[in-house]
Amino acid sequence: MTIGTTVLGYPRIGPNRELKKAVEAYWAGRIDAAALEQVGRELRTQTWQSLEALDSIPSNIFSFYDHVLDTTAMLGAIPPRHKALGLNDLDTYFAMARGNADATPLEMTKWFDTNYHYLVPELGPETRFRLDASKPLAEFAEAQALGITTRPVVLGPVSFLLLAKSTEPGFDPLELLDLLIPAYEELLRQLHAAGAEWVQLDEPAFVTDRAPAELTALSTVYNQLAGLSDRPKIFVASYFGDLGEALPVLAETPVEAIGVDLVHGRIQGLAGITALQHKTLVAGVINGRNIWRADLDAALAKATTLLGTANEVAVSTSCSLQHVPYDVERETDLDPRLRSWLAFAEQKVAEVVAVGRALRGDRDEAAFAAARTAIADRASAPGNTQIQNRVKALQPQDEQRGDAAIRATLQQDRLQLPPLPTTTIGSFPQTGELRAARADLRAGRIDEATYAEHMRAEVARVIRLQEDLGLDVLVHGEPERNDMVQYFAEQLDGYAFTIHGWVQSYGSRCTRPPILYGDVSRPHPMTVEWATYAQALTDRPVKGMLTGPVTMLAWSFVRDDQPRSQTAYQVALALRDEVADLEAAGIRIIQVDEPALRELLPLRQQDRQSYVDWAVRAFRLATSGVADNTQIHTHLCYSEFGDILPAIDALDADVTSLEAARSTMSVVADLAGGGFARGVGPGVYDIHSPRVPSEDEVESALRITVNALPVERVWVNPDCGLKTRNYAQVEPALRNVTAATKKLRAQLG
């Protein structure tokens, strides 16, 4: 079996989010493990049947929560606190993902520069690996029973170690390599015995900058694994960027195939690697991360250029299709012209097949002509010259504010906040009643006025609750918002929306990214009415809540026909107008969230500064039009912050809140050592777990913070918004947060 045409992965949540519903039903006790497993089997069958036009079909790409967590479980690298729970395998798996009353979960962070989150393995000197290959073997057998011989996909051993977290200071998980290789050798033997002809081992960590020792580890692993006699052929896949110096290292090993991302990586230099002439080169020429229809002529030209470079050229997506929705043909509410410009997972499979067959001389002229027509039509669509000219007219003073120290004094005089002011990030739980009201509005069962009454009642309830909890700076709770990006996108020109376009963010959490297809402008105020209503209900300051320009891009499918910086500036100017209206309405604190700031950071160091420059400029354009006594907040979450602290500092926000609780407050040391000089709120409550932190846990986190940072600059807040939690979890957790804060205030005098 040759690879020929393939994809590196496929969506796994189900076209109608069947996986989300089943997993959450299992957590709630409404279905048992057998029913959950049945949903998984049905979704896997649907996937394999959707991919039958391909020459090589992947398996082991399904997951009940996260594929990195699957690898951790497969290798037996389960932390002692989760083993000690004494649960069955499935419940131990979910405890690692979500935590429970007796054990905290694994840390969660972004999967490279995507909006997907993975569970970080915890490895230390005591870690020992014990292979349990039942999942990849069972899924391979399931497909075989359907008459499909698949290519099992597993996270590669070196990337697994490089993506892990050390349990002890000074310990490098890569030191476990010699202990890990035998587990992968046994995995290959078992897959070979089961009938697998190929296995795909993903090594995405090598599209980032890597040290010589890490490249040596890559060589060691694949020389050893490929040296086995009883194994499938090995396909080492990479994605999200260029393999760079890792490519010749891999090429010199005996693996049979190497995958390269030719959408985000370079084609230059491949012809100079002579060792590729004995291998299959899997060319990722169809974009697996965005939803624009491919230029089939350009993709074929790339693949054709590689002929002669390798023994065989196969055609693939640039990465797994888990980052795009299932099928654009279901989006019957989209403008037909816009829909003709788009390709979701099913359409991208067809694009791979068309390019692959054309490479072999079997060209589907109709498919190529249709792609040409759609691309030309998109290029001819009119733009908004007014907003384009506004961006061109920007001046340096448009992104400048007064001195930060002077601002801090003016803001404290105006706000009169106590030491260690307490607040939340923005959203409160989205109850069943709120979702029902939103569904009733969409279905026409209630009108806009009735819906607004429901939302105002919820805002009033949330304000009263926060006063009762003792919070110092309040939020309106965002009951009217379906999503922190979509809510704003729906009120901006230049965006479109899907009905079924869901993608997985983490676990059972799915998002429906808007489509940013044109020039962006704000036709009317978006949040002023809700913010002023909430502020009228209390004497305490209520934050105005906006989503920042970088996050509006990162969590949308963004136009690719102009530089992202220009699109970001357009969004920033729309937000700048909203910030001005909030300030004019008397809102004293305005939070502009940028949780995706780190997410879009280029994977290679050499590419980062240009991104940081435009990302920081976009934020400052959005926030620099206010008076010095108006306090600007921002929020960042679930990323490694240490390497972007200068960029966070350059945002010039008066207060920055950051995820910290799940990573055991590790960002505090970075803040202390990095000279961060403005207000900061490292999160003391991990909202992505159903656990309720005790008062002592919160106090411990706060002590770590105030021991490292000046108390007058420290804010107290959860890690993120509370939308995904329920009130039975949120209320006791926030009471513990405020109680711990009051206790510490008293002790500090």
XYZ file of C-alpha atoms in Angstrom:
749
model
C 0.000 0.000 0.000
C 1.362 3.419 -0.969
C 0.322 6.593 0.815
C -0.778 8.313 -2.410
C -3.473 10.675 -1.134
C -4.222 11.127 2.557
C -5.057 13.483 5.402
C -3.172 13.737 8.689
C -6.334 13.666 10.801
C -10.040 14.487 10.741
C -12.649 16.165 12.983
C -13.687 13.904 15.860
C -16.517 15.732 17.631
C -19.218 14.571 15.208
C -21.100 16.659 12.624
C -23.700 17.523 15.274
C -21.311 17.527 18.251
C -22.362 14.003 19.155
C -19.135 13.445 21.102
C -19.621 16.551 23.239
C -23.143 15.531 24.137
C -22.200 11.951 24.944
C -19.148 12.811 27.045
C -21.062 15.392 29.066
C -23.914 12.919 29.526
C -21.408 10.392 30.869
C -19.953 12.936 33.279
C -23.461 13.753 34.479
C -24.324 10.074 34.977
C -27.040 10.041 32.318
C -25.326 7.335 30.238
C -22.866 4.572 31.117
C -19.455 3.755 29.657
C -20.922 1.272 27.163
C -23.198 3.950 25.699
C -20.300 6.384 25.480
C -18.143 3.791 23.720
C -20.960 3.144 21.241
C -21.044 6.816 20.264
C -17.291 6.642 19.720
C -17.639 3.619 17.436
C -20.332 5.306 15.386
C -18.260 8.457 14.931
C -15.170 6.489 13.917
C -17.181 4.541 11.355
C -18.561 7.785 9.897
C -15.053 9.191 9.629
C -13.565 6.181 7.852
C -16.474 6.066 5.420
C -16.002 9.793 4.708
C -12.366 9.147 3.812
C -12.795 6.158 1.493
C -11.748 8.167 -1.592
C -8.243 8.482 -0.114
C -5.469 5.995 -0.804
C -4.367 5.925 2.860
C -6.840 6.406 5.708
C -5.720 7.284 9.261
C -6.985 5.644 12.455
C -6.410 6.348 16.165
C -7.297 9.969 15.408
C -10.439 9.747 17.567
C -10.265 10.818 21.211
C -12.730 11.168 24.046
C -10.816 14.226 25.231
C -7.313 14.823 23.819
C -4.852 12.864 21.701
C -1.853 13.841 23.864
C -3.730 12.583 26.916
C -4.426 9.378 24.950
C -0.685 8.968 24.423
C -0.010 9.563 28.117
C -2.532 6.862 29.019
C -1.196 4.485 26.353
C 2.304 4.803 27.803
C 1.135 4.366 31.405
C 2.573 7.764 32.405
C -0.261 8.417 34.871
C 0.597 10.759 37.759
C 0.538 9.129 41.229
C -2.317 11.369 42.439
C -4.544 9.994 39.671
C -3.449 6.389 40.160
C -4.257 6.728 43.858
C -7.914 7.486 43.072
C -8.483 3.774 42.393
C -10.843 4.487 39.479
C -11.401 2.480 36.320
C -9.337 3.403 33.258
C -11.966 5.689 31.727
C -12.652 7.627 34.908
C -8.920 7.920 35.640
C -8.527 9.328 32.130
C -11.205 11.955 32.763
C -9.762 12.767 36.197
C -6.443 13.528 34.513
C -8.279 15.794 32.081
C -10.645 17.592 34.448
C -9.619 16.800 37.988
C -12.074 15.907 40.724
C -12.598 16.611 44.414
C -9.520 14.560 45.320
C -7.027 15.343 42.569
C -6.091 18.315 40.417
C -5.987 17.788 36.636
C -3.023 17.898 34.318
C -2.005 21.342 33.116
C -3.604 22.429 29.863
C -2.006 24.659 27.247
C -2.285 25.605 23.582
C -1.354 23.110 20.873
C 1.382 25.072 19.107
C -0.166 28.165 17.471
C -3.735 26.836 17.272
C -6.789 27.364 19.451
C -6.787 23.688 20.388
C -5.625 22.881 23.947
C -3.757 19.735 24.968
C -3.176 18.100 28.358
C 0.482 18.394 29.345
C 2.117 15.103 30.429
C 3.828 15.218 33.828
C 7.125 13.333 33.766
C 9.919 13.011 36.302
C 12.896 10.829 37.218
C 10.511 8.314 38.760
C 8.412 7.908 35.583
C 8.322 4.421 34.108
C 6.467 3.573 30.925
C 4.162 0.603 30.516
C 2.579 0.204 27.109
C -1.140 -0.419 26.749
C -1.785 -0.390 22.996
C -5.425 -1.449 23.309
C -6.825 1.814 21.888
C -4.861 1.998 18.601
C -5.193 -1.773 18.151
C -8.953 -1.740 18.777
C -9.538 1.115 16.341
C -7.389 -0.588 13.693
C -9.459 -3.767 14.138
C -12.735 -1.802 13.943
C -11.729 -0.375 10.575
C -10.545 -3.777 9.353
C -13.992 -5.177 10.155
C -15.366 -2.545 7.763
C -12.937 -3.653 5.048
C -10.603 -0.684 5.561
C -6.908 -1.119 6.356
C -5.918 2.064 8.131
C -2.714 3.840 9.077
C -2.609 4.202 12.898
C -1.549 7.673 14.058
C 0.351 8.196 17.316
C 2.176 11.187 18.769
C 5.869 10.515 18.251
C 8.153 9.748 21.187
C 10.413 12.792 20.931
C 7.557 15.282 20.644
C 5.809 13.532 23.541
C 8.811 14.207 25.765
C 9.408 17.735 24.465
C 5.771 18.696 25.079
C 5.794 17.304 28.624
C 6.260 19.124 31.916
C 8.911 18.131 34.438
C 7.742 17.217 37.929
C 11.106 18.212 39.420
C 13.179 21.381 38.927
C 16.179 20.778 36.736
C 14.907 17.505 35.274
C 14.562 17.309 31.485
C 11.899 14.802 30.336
C 14.147 14.035 27.359
C 16.309 12.102 29.839
C 13.570 9.433 29.726
C 14.173 8.702 26.050
C 15.998 5.410 26.583
C 13.116 4.203 28.773
C 10.503 5.334 26.266
C 11.908 3.845 23.046
C 11.146 0.229 24.054
C 7.472 1.123 24.525
C 7.312 2.468 20.961
C 9.198 -0.574 19.663
C 6.596 -2.820 21.265
C 3.803 -0.641 19.852
C 5.191 -1.073 16.326
C 5.488 -4.836 16.796
C 1.890 -5.128 17.981
C 0.553 -2.985 15.142
C 2.560 -5.001 12.624
C 1.191 -8.252 14.046
C -2.323 -6.839 13.731
C -1.789 -6.191 10.014
C -0.868 -2.501 9.886
C 1.200 -1.705 6.788
C 1.989 1.894 7.818
C 2.109 3.808 11.077
C 2.150 7.596 11.337
C 4.281 9.022 14.138
C 3.721 12.763 14.579
C 6.740 14.910 15.475
C 5.364 18.468 15.343
C 7.774 19.709 18.029
C 10.435 19.975 15.328
C 8.755 22.839 13.492
C 9.960 24.973 16.420
C 13.544 25.928 17.270
C 15.374 22.933 18.684
C 18.746 22.381 20.357
C 21.399 20.009 18.930
C 20.690 17.437 21.662
C 17.029 17.347 20.637
C 17.950 16.781 16.993
C 20.276 14.006 18.109
C 17.375 12.443 20.015
C 15.271 12.555 16.842
C 18.001 10.741 14.930
C 18.491 8.180 17.690
C 14.797 7.335 17.950
C 14.125 6.846 14.258
C 17.310 4.943 13.544
C 16.349 2.584 16.348
C 12.645 2.249 15.505
C 13.280 1.870 11.779
C 15.899 -0.759 12.547
C 13.227 -3.184 13.758
C 12.491 -6.054 11.419
C 8.902 -6.708 12.521
C 7.292 -3.312 12.085
C 5.006 -1.369 9.756
C 6.495 1.219 7.425
C 7.061 4.452 9.348
C 5.663 7.795 8.224
C 6.988 10.671 10.352
C 4.581 13.603 10.043
C 5.141 17.263 10.832
C 2.785 20.207 10.594
C 2.213 23.909 11.425
C 5.530 24.981 9.928
C 8.900 24.110 8.471
C 11.012 21.209 9.738
C 14.153 23.228 9.017
C 17.304 21.522 10.271
C 15.286 18.517 11.493
C 14.407 17.483 7.925
C 17.889 16.341 6.843
C 18.266 14.596 10.211
C 15.079 12.603 9.603
C 15.981 12.001 5.972
C 19.160 10.230 7.036
C 17.199 7.695 9.104
C 15.665 4.547 7.526
C 12.012 5.714 7.907
C 10.005 5.239 4.735
C 8.046 8.523 4.590
C 8.284 12.094 5.860
C 5.447 14.621 5.888
C 6.120 18.323 5.297
C 3.734 21.265 5.674
C 4.027 23.204 2.415
C 1.292 25.694 3.360
C 3.094 27.136 6.391
C 6.560 25.765 5.577
C 8.991 26.254 2.701
C 9.454 24.178 -0.419
C 12.897 25.689 -1.025
C 15.787 23.433 -0.104
C 13.963 20.105 -0.343
C 15.647 19.224 -3.628
C 19.051 19.556 -1.973
C 18.400 16.738 0.522
C 19.550 13.738 -1.474
C 18.442 11.207 1.161
C 14.803 12.048 0.316
C 15.246 10.310 -3.040
C 14.757 6.974 -1.306
C 11.601 7.971 0.578
C 7.992 8.944 0.174
C 7.588 12.685 0.630
C 4.088 13.487 1.874
C 3.422 16.996 0.615
C 0.958 18.967 2.750
C -0.310 21.275 0.011
C -3.951 21.676 1.145
C -4.434 23.996 4.126
C -5.797 22.006 7.056
C -6.326 25.026 9.320
C -8.314 27.562 7.342
C -11.521 27.279 5.366
C -10.728 29.015 2.073
C -11.016 26.987 -1.098
C -7.624 25.827 -2.334
C -5.955 27.072 -5.472
C -5.674 23.610 -7.000
C -3.345 24.793 -9.751
C -0.895 26.225 -7.199
C -1.136 23.120 -5.002
C -0.477 20.845 -7.976
C 2.456 23.010 -9.048
C 4.024 22.622 -5.596
C 3.588 18.865 -5.641
C 4.879 18.615 -9.212
C 7.999 20.580 -8.275
C 8.851 17.813 -5.820
C 8.806 15.039 -8.425
C 12.330 13.723 -8.635
C 13.103 14.992 -5.141
C 11.715 11.819 -3.581
C 11.025 8.250 -4.593
C 7.302 8.997 -4.358
C 5.368 12.218 -3.787
C 2.113 11.776 -1.878
C -0.483 14.529 -1.429
C -1.953 15.489 1.933
C -3.390 18.231 4.050
C -0.881 20.471 5.827
C -2.106 19.185 9.213
C -5.034 17.345 10.740
C -8.452 18.543 9.621
C -9.626 18.593 13.238
C -9.140 22.374 13.084
C -11.945 22.920 10.535
C -15.683 22.052 10.492
C -17.100 19.025 8.696
C -19.035 20.110 5.611
C -19.676 23.520 4.054
C -22.639 22.174 2.069
C -24.641 22.061 5.313
C -24.347 25.857 5.632
C -27.422 26.680 3.599
C -27.891 30.008 5.424
C -24.560 31.346 4.180
C -24.567 33.678 1.210
C -24.120 31.331 -1.789
C -21.330 33.479 -3.197
C -19.366 33.318 0.048
C -20.071 29.604 0.404
C -18.528 28.999 -3.016
C -15.224 30.392 -1.688
C -15.061 27.905 1.202
C -13.878 24.357 1.833
C -14.449 22.467 5.097
C -13.119 18.996 5.935
C -15.155 17.052 3.360
C -14.268 19.527 0.630
C -10.584 19.468 1.609
C -10.533 15.691 1.263
C -11.884 16.147 -2.266
C -9.170 18.760 -2.944
C -6.460 16.327 -1.797
C -7.897 13.637 -4.073
C -8.084 16.024 -7.047
C -4.473 17.171 -6.677
C -3.202 13.643 -6.006
C -4.913 12.197 -9.060
C -3.747 15.084 -11.232
C -0.194 14.415 -10.082
C -0.615 10.892 -11.473
C -1.987 12.197 -14.765
C -5.700 11.745 -13.996
C -6.744 15.399 -13.919
C -10.364 16.340 -13.116
C -10.640 19.441 -15.287
C -14.056 20.363 -13.875
C -12.707 20.450 -10.305
C -9.763 22.634 -11.293
C -11.975 24.976 -13.321
C -14.462 25.352 -10.435
C -11.637 26.232 -8.049
C -10.275 28.790 -10.519
C -13.706 30.406 -10.896
C -14.283 30.650 -7.132
C -10.856 32.171 -6.492
C -11.308 34.752 -9.242
C -14.761 35.647 -7.940
C -13.428 36.152 -4.426
C -10.647 38.396 -5.717
C -13.199 40.578 -7.520
C -15.391 41.204 -4.444
C -15.617 44.921 -3.507
C -13.977 46.281 -0.352
C -14.678 49.106 2.110
C -12.455 51.994 1.013
C -13.469 54.107 4.019
C -11.999 51.695 6.558
C -9.000 51.001 4.319
C -8.239 54.725 4.216
C -8.688 55.036 7.969
C -6.002 52.402 8.501
C -3.679 54.179 6.063
C -4.136 57.467 7.964
C -3.040 56.089 11.365
C -0.321 58.037 13.186
C 2.034 57.056 16.067
C 0.086 59.221 18.525
C -2.982 57.035 17.917
C -1.344 54.261 19.959
C 0.038 56.273 22.877
C -1.210 56.977 26.420
C 0.140 58.980 29.337
C 2.778 57.812 31.820
C 1.724 54.555 33.521
C 2.603 55.708 37.055
C 0.568 58.894 36.670
C -2.313 56.869 35.275
C -2.211 54.514 38.265
C -2.507 57.412 40.726
C -5.375 59.012 38.830
C -7.217 55.709 38.567
C -6.876 54.895 42.274
C -8.155 58.354 43.164
C -11.182 57.717 40.995
C -11.865 54.070 41.913
C -10.884 53.994 45.624
C -10.181 50.252 45.606
C -8.819 48.296 48.608
C -5.487 46.445 48.507
C -5.707 43.166 46.558
C -8.882 44.167 44.700
C -11.025 41.187 43.760
C -12.790 40.711 40.441
C -13.675 38.057 37.874
C -12.614 37.799 34.245
C -16.011 38.542 32.718
C -18.502 35.761 32.096
C -20.674 34.001 34.666
C -22.247 30.556 34.103
C -24.473 30.184 31.073
C -27.454 28.445 32.641
C -29.951 26.218 30.918
C -32.493 29.024 31.212
C -30.206 31.415 29.329
C -29.543 28.926 26.557
C -33.266 28.180 26.325
C -34.062 31.880 25.973
C -31.459 32.199 23.206
C -32.926 29.164 21.424
C -36.447 30.572 21.809
C -35.320 33.847 20.245
C -33.719 32.062 17.279
C -36.834 29.946 16.798
C -39.153 32.966 16.967
C -40.939 31.756 20.099
C -40.084 35.029 21.888
C -39.338 38.486 20.533
C -36.273 40.684 21.096
C -37.977 42.655 23.879
C -38.842 39.518 25.864
C -35.320 38.167 25.359
C -33.823 41.443 26.590
C -36.010 41.230 29.722
C -34.579 37.772 30.467
C -31.046 39.084 30.026
C -31.593 42.188 32.199
C -33.000 40.015 34.970
C -29.907 37.813 34.819
C -27.583 40.839 34.867
C -29.351 42.159 37.967
C -29.075 38.765 39.652
C -25.351 38.501 38.869
C -24.686 42.010 40.177
C -26.465 41.180 43.458
C -24.548 37.923 43.729
C -21.178 39.640 43.267
C -22.039 42.224 45.907
C -23.027 39.427 48.267
C -19.775 37.576 47.518
C -17.819 40.707 48.384
C -16.136 41.299 45.036
C -14.694 44.779 44.568
C -14.908 45.220 40.787
C -17.953 43.683 39.154
C -18.931 42.419 35.719
C -22.363 42.164 34.154
C -21.867 38.410 33.591
C -22.327 38.420 29.796
C -25.627 36.482 29.717
C -26.435 37.920 26.279
C -23.214 36.615 24.715
C -23.061 33.270 22.960
C -19.279 33.425 22.550
C -16.638 36.055 23.287
C -15.687 36.346 19.602
C -18.929 35.533 17.821
C -20.914 38.031 19.883
C -18.810 40.902 18.587
C -18.388 39.489 15.101
C -22.172 39.399 14.710
C -22.246 43.157 15.241
C -19.366 44.009 12.910
C -19.412 44.293 9.139
C -17.021 41.930 7.363
C -17.936 38.746 9.268
C -20.184 35.797 8.382
C -21.420 32.886 10.516
C -22.128 29.199 10.255
C -24.794 27.046 11.848
C -22.907 23.750 11.949
C -19.304 24.973 11.773
C -18.143 23.624 15.128
C -14.527 22.780 15.942
C -13.010 21.335 19.112
C -11.198 23.685 21.469
C -10.548 21.148 24.233
C -12.353 18.125 25.630
C -16.064 18.649 25.156
C -15.628 22.383 24.570
C -16.482 23.345 20.990
C -16.460 26.716 19.262
C -18.037 27.969 16.056
C -15.446 30.377 14.616
C -16.874 33.258 12.594
C -15.629 33.787 9.044
C -13.780 37.089 8.664
C -14.065 37.538 4.907
C -14.032 41.309 4.279
C -13.144 44.749 5.603
C -14.225 45.197 9.240
C -16.146 48.153 10.616
C -18.534 48.869 13.517
C -21.945 50.156 12.395
C -23.227 50.814 15.945
C -22.272 50.463 19.664
C -22.099 46.847 20.775
C -21.901 46.713 24.587
C -22.705 50.163 25.939
C -26.332 49.448 26.795
C -25.470 46.358 28.859
C -22.534 47.964 30.649
C -24.458 51.088 31.634
C -27.454 49.037 32.773
C -25.219 46.968 35.052
C -23.392 50.031 36.378
C -26.690 51.670 37.285
C -27.447 48.748 39.632
C -24.404 49.198 41.900
C -22.028 51.748 43.392
C -19.059 49.462 42.756
C -17.237 49.798 39.425
C -18.460 47.523 36.662
C -16.023 46.609 33.911
C -16.874 47.099 30.274
C -15.931 43.841 28.523
C -14.524 43.584 24.995
C -12.562 40.989 23.023
C -9.256 42.270 21.648
C -8.242 42.472 17.993
C -5.694 39.635 18.024
C -8.169 37.231 19.628
C -10.886 38.319 17.187
C -8.522 37.112 14.459
C -7.148 34.025 16.214
C -10.562 32.570 16.983
C -12.036 33.270 13.575
C -11.341 31.866 10.139
C -9.510 34.885 8.769
C -9.219 36.180 5.233
C -5.887 35.256 3.677
C -5.869 37.791 0.861
C -4.178 40.599 2.815
C -1.636 40.743 5.669
C -3.111 39.813 9.044
C -1.738 43.030 10.468
C -4.048 45.087 8.247
C -7.064 43.022 9.283
C -6.061 43.416 12.954
C -5.862 47.204 12.599
C -9.364 47.286 11.116
C -10.748 45.309 14.061
C -8.763 47.504 16.465
C -10.335 50.662 15.095
C -13.823 49.206 15.498
C -12.976 48.399 19.126
C -11.437 51.840 19.638
C -14.803 53.372 18.780
C -16.512 51.049 21.270
C -14.002 51.892 24.020
C -14.647 55.593 23.452
C -18.406 55.086 23.728
C -18.044 53.079 26.950
C -15.888 55.790 28.494
C -18.329 58.504 27.430
C -21.120 56.494 29.105
C -19.281 56.629 32.453
C -17.649 53.188 32.525
C -14.474 53.588 34.586
C -12.795 50.238 33.841
C -12.678 48.671 30.379
C -11.250 45.196 29.856
C -10.033 44.245 26.385
C -9.227 40.542 26.487
C -6.344 39.062 24.478
C -6.226 35.384 25.523
C -4.843 34.496 22.093
C -1.851 36.856 22.145
C 0.605 34.014 22.770
C -1.332 31.620 20.552
C -0.472 33.427 17.309
C 3.199 33.855 18.197
C 5.210 32.341 15.305
C 6.837 29.036 16.131
C 10.291 30.127 15.004
C 12.147 32.829 16.925
C 13.248 34.590 13.746
C 9.629 35.252 12.753
C 8.347 36.562 16.072
C 9.246 40.216 16.262
C 7.202 41.277 13.252
C 4.144 39.554 14.743
C 4.684 41.109 18.179
C 5.003 44.547 16.587
C 1.647 44.442 14.824
C -0.164 42.568 17.619
C 0.917 45.119 20.237
C 0.107 47.986 17.897
C -3.401 46.627 17.283
C -4.116 46.384 21.026
C -2.804 49.873 21.657
C -4.844 51.286 18.791
C -7.938 49.768 20.403
C -7.217 51.121 23.905
C -5.258 54.375 23.610
C -8.096 56.756 22.984
C -9.194 57.013 26.653
C -8.319 59.471 29.428
C -5.587 58.544 31.892
C -8.077 58.030 34.732
C -9.931 55.309 32.783
C -8.413 51.965 33.680
C -7.651 49.508 30.873
C -7.501 45.815 31.750
C -6.550 42.845 29.602
C -6.637 39.083 30.134
C -4.474 36.243 28.797
C -4.890 32.529 29.433
C -3.597 29.001 28.816
C -0.236 29.692 27.239
C 3.401 29.819 28.228
C 3.832 33.494 29.095
C 7.507 33.717 29.956
C 8.706 34.240 26.414
C 6.174 36.977 25.631
C 6.369 39.058 28.830
C 8.004 41.949 26.939
C 5.072 41.908 24.524
C 2.549 41.800 27.388
C 4.355 44.712 28.991
C 4.296 46.609 25.693
C 0.488 46.358 25.563
C 0.587 49.078 28.230
C -2.597 47.846 29.922
C -3.071 49.184 33.449
C -3.980 45.714 34.792
C -3.234 42.304 33.233
C -4.834 39.081 34.469
C -3.187 35.784 33.567
C -3.879 32.064 33.872
C -1.780 30.718 36.731
C -3.657 28.281 38.995
C -3.375 25.097 36.938
C 0.322 25.794 36.297
C 0.860 26.275 40.078
C 1.488 30.034 39.833
C 4.663 29.525 37.785
C 4.065 32.763 35.873
C 4.582 34.777 39.082
C 8.330 34.165 39.046
C 8.453 35.276 35.411
C 6.576 38.464 36.279
C 8.863 39.194 39.216
C 12.002 38.585 37.187
C 10.800 40.412 34.109
C 10.329 43.832 35.676
C 6.583 43.943 35.012
C 5.593 47.292 36.535
C 1.807 47.588 36.283
C -1.171 45.886 37.904
C -1.342 42.136 37.524
C -3.749 39.371 38.552
C -2.312 35.839 38.327
C -5.369 33.567 38.504
C -5.956 31.816 41.834
C -8.890 29.607 40.760
C -8.691 27.072 37.905
C -12.067 27.402 36.223
C -11.401 24.664 33.649
C -11.825 22.039 36.358
C -15.069 21.329 38.260
C -13.047 21.341 41.507
C -13.870 24.006 44.081
C -10.562 25.325 45.478
C -10.446 25.568 49.254
C -9.807 28.839 51.048
C -6.384 27.515 52.017
C -5.518 26.732 48.378
C -6.451 30.249 47.323
C -4.520 31.766 50.199
C -1.448 29.719 49.261
C -1.626 30.948 45.676
C -2.031 34.525 46.862
C 0.952 34.238 49.199
C 3.136 33.052 46.327
C 2.049 36.167 44.436
C 2.448 38.797 47.156
C 5.792 37.324 48.216
C 7.083 37.947 44.698
C 5.264 41.119 43.628
C 4.446 44.439 45.337
C 1.079 44.028 47.006
C -0.153 47.381 45.692
C 0.016 45.988 42.146
C -1.649 42.618 42.806
C -5.232 41.864 41.787
C -7.168 38.725 42.742
C -9.178 36.856 40.118
C -9.951 33.430 38.614
C -7.920 32.085 35.707
C -10.581 32.761 33.105
C -14.285 33.423 32.567
C -16.845 31.323 34.450
C -19.100 30.541 31.500
C -18.348 26.807 31.403
C -18.912 26.182 35.118
C -22.171 26.012 37.070
C -23.267 28.093 40.048
C -22.887 25.172 42.471
C -19.164 25.303 41.675
C -18.732 29.045 41.137
C -20.372 30.462 44.263
C -18.388 28.484 46.864
C -15.184 28.971 44.864
C -15.611 32.753 44.731
C -16.547 32.857 48.419
C -13.275 31.113 49.156
C -11.445 33.598 46.928
C -12.875 36.631 48.723
C -12.459 35.058 52.172
C -8.796 34.251 51.523
C -8.237 37.766 50.196
C -9.793 39.409 53.271
C -7.703 37.206 55.540
C -4.503 38.159 53.731
C -5.414 41.853 53.740
C -5.855 41.732 57.495
C -2.506 40.007 57.970
C -0.706 42.465 55.711
C -2.229 45.390 57.593
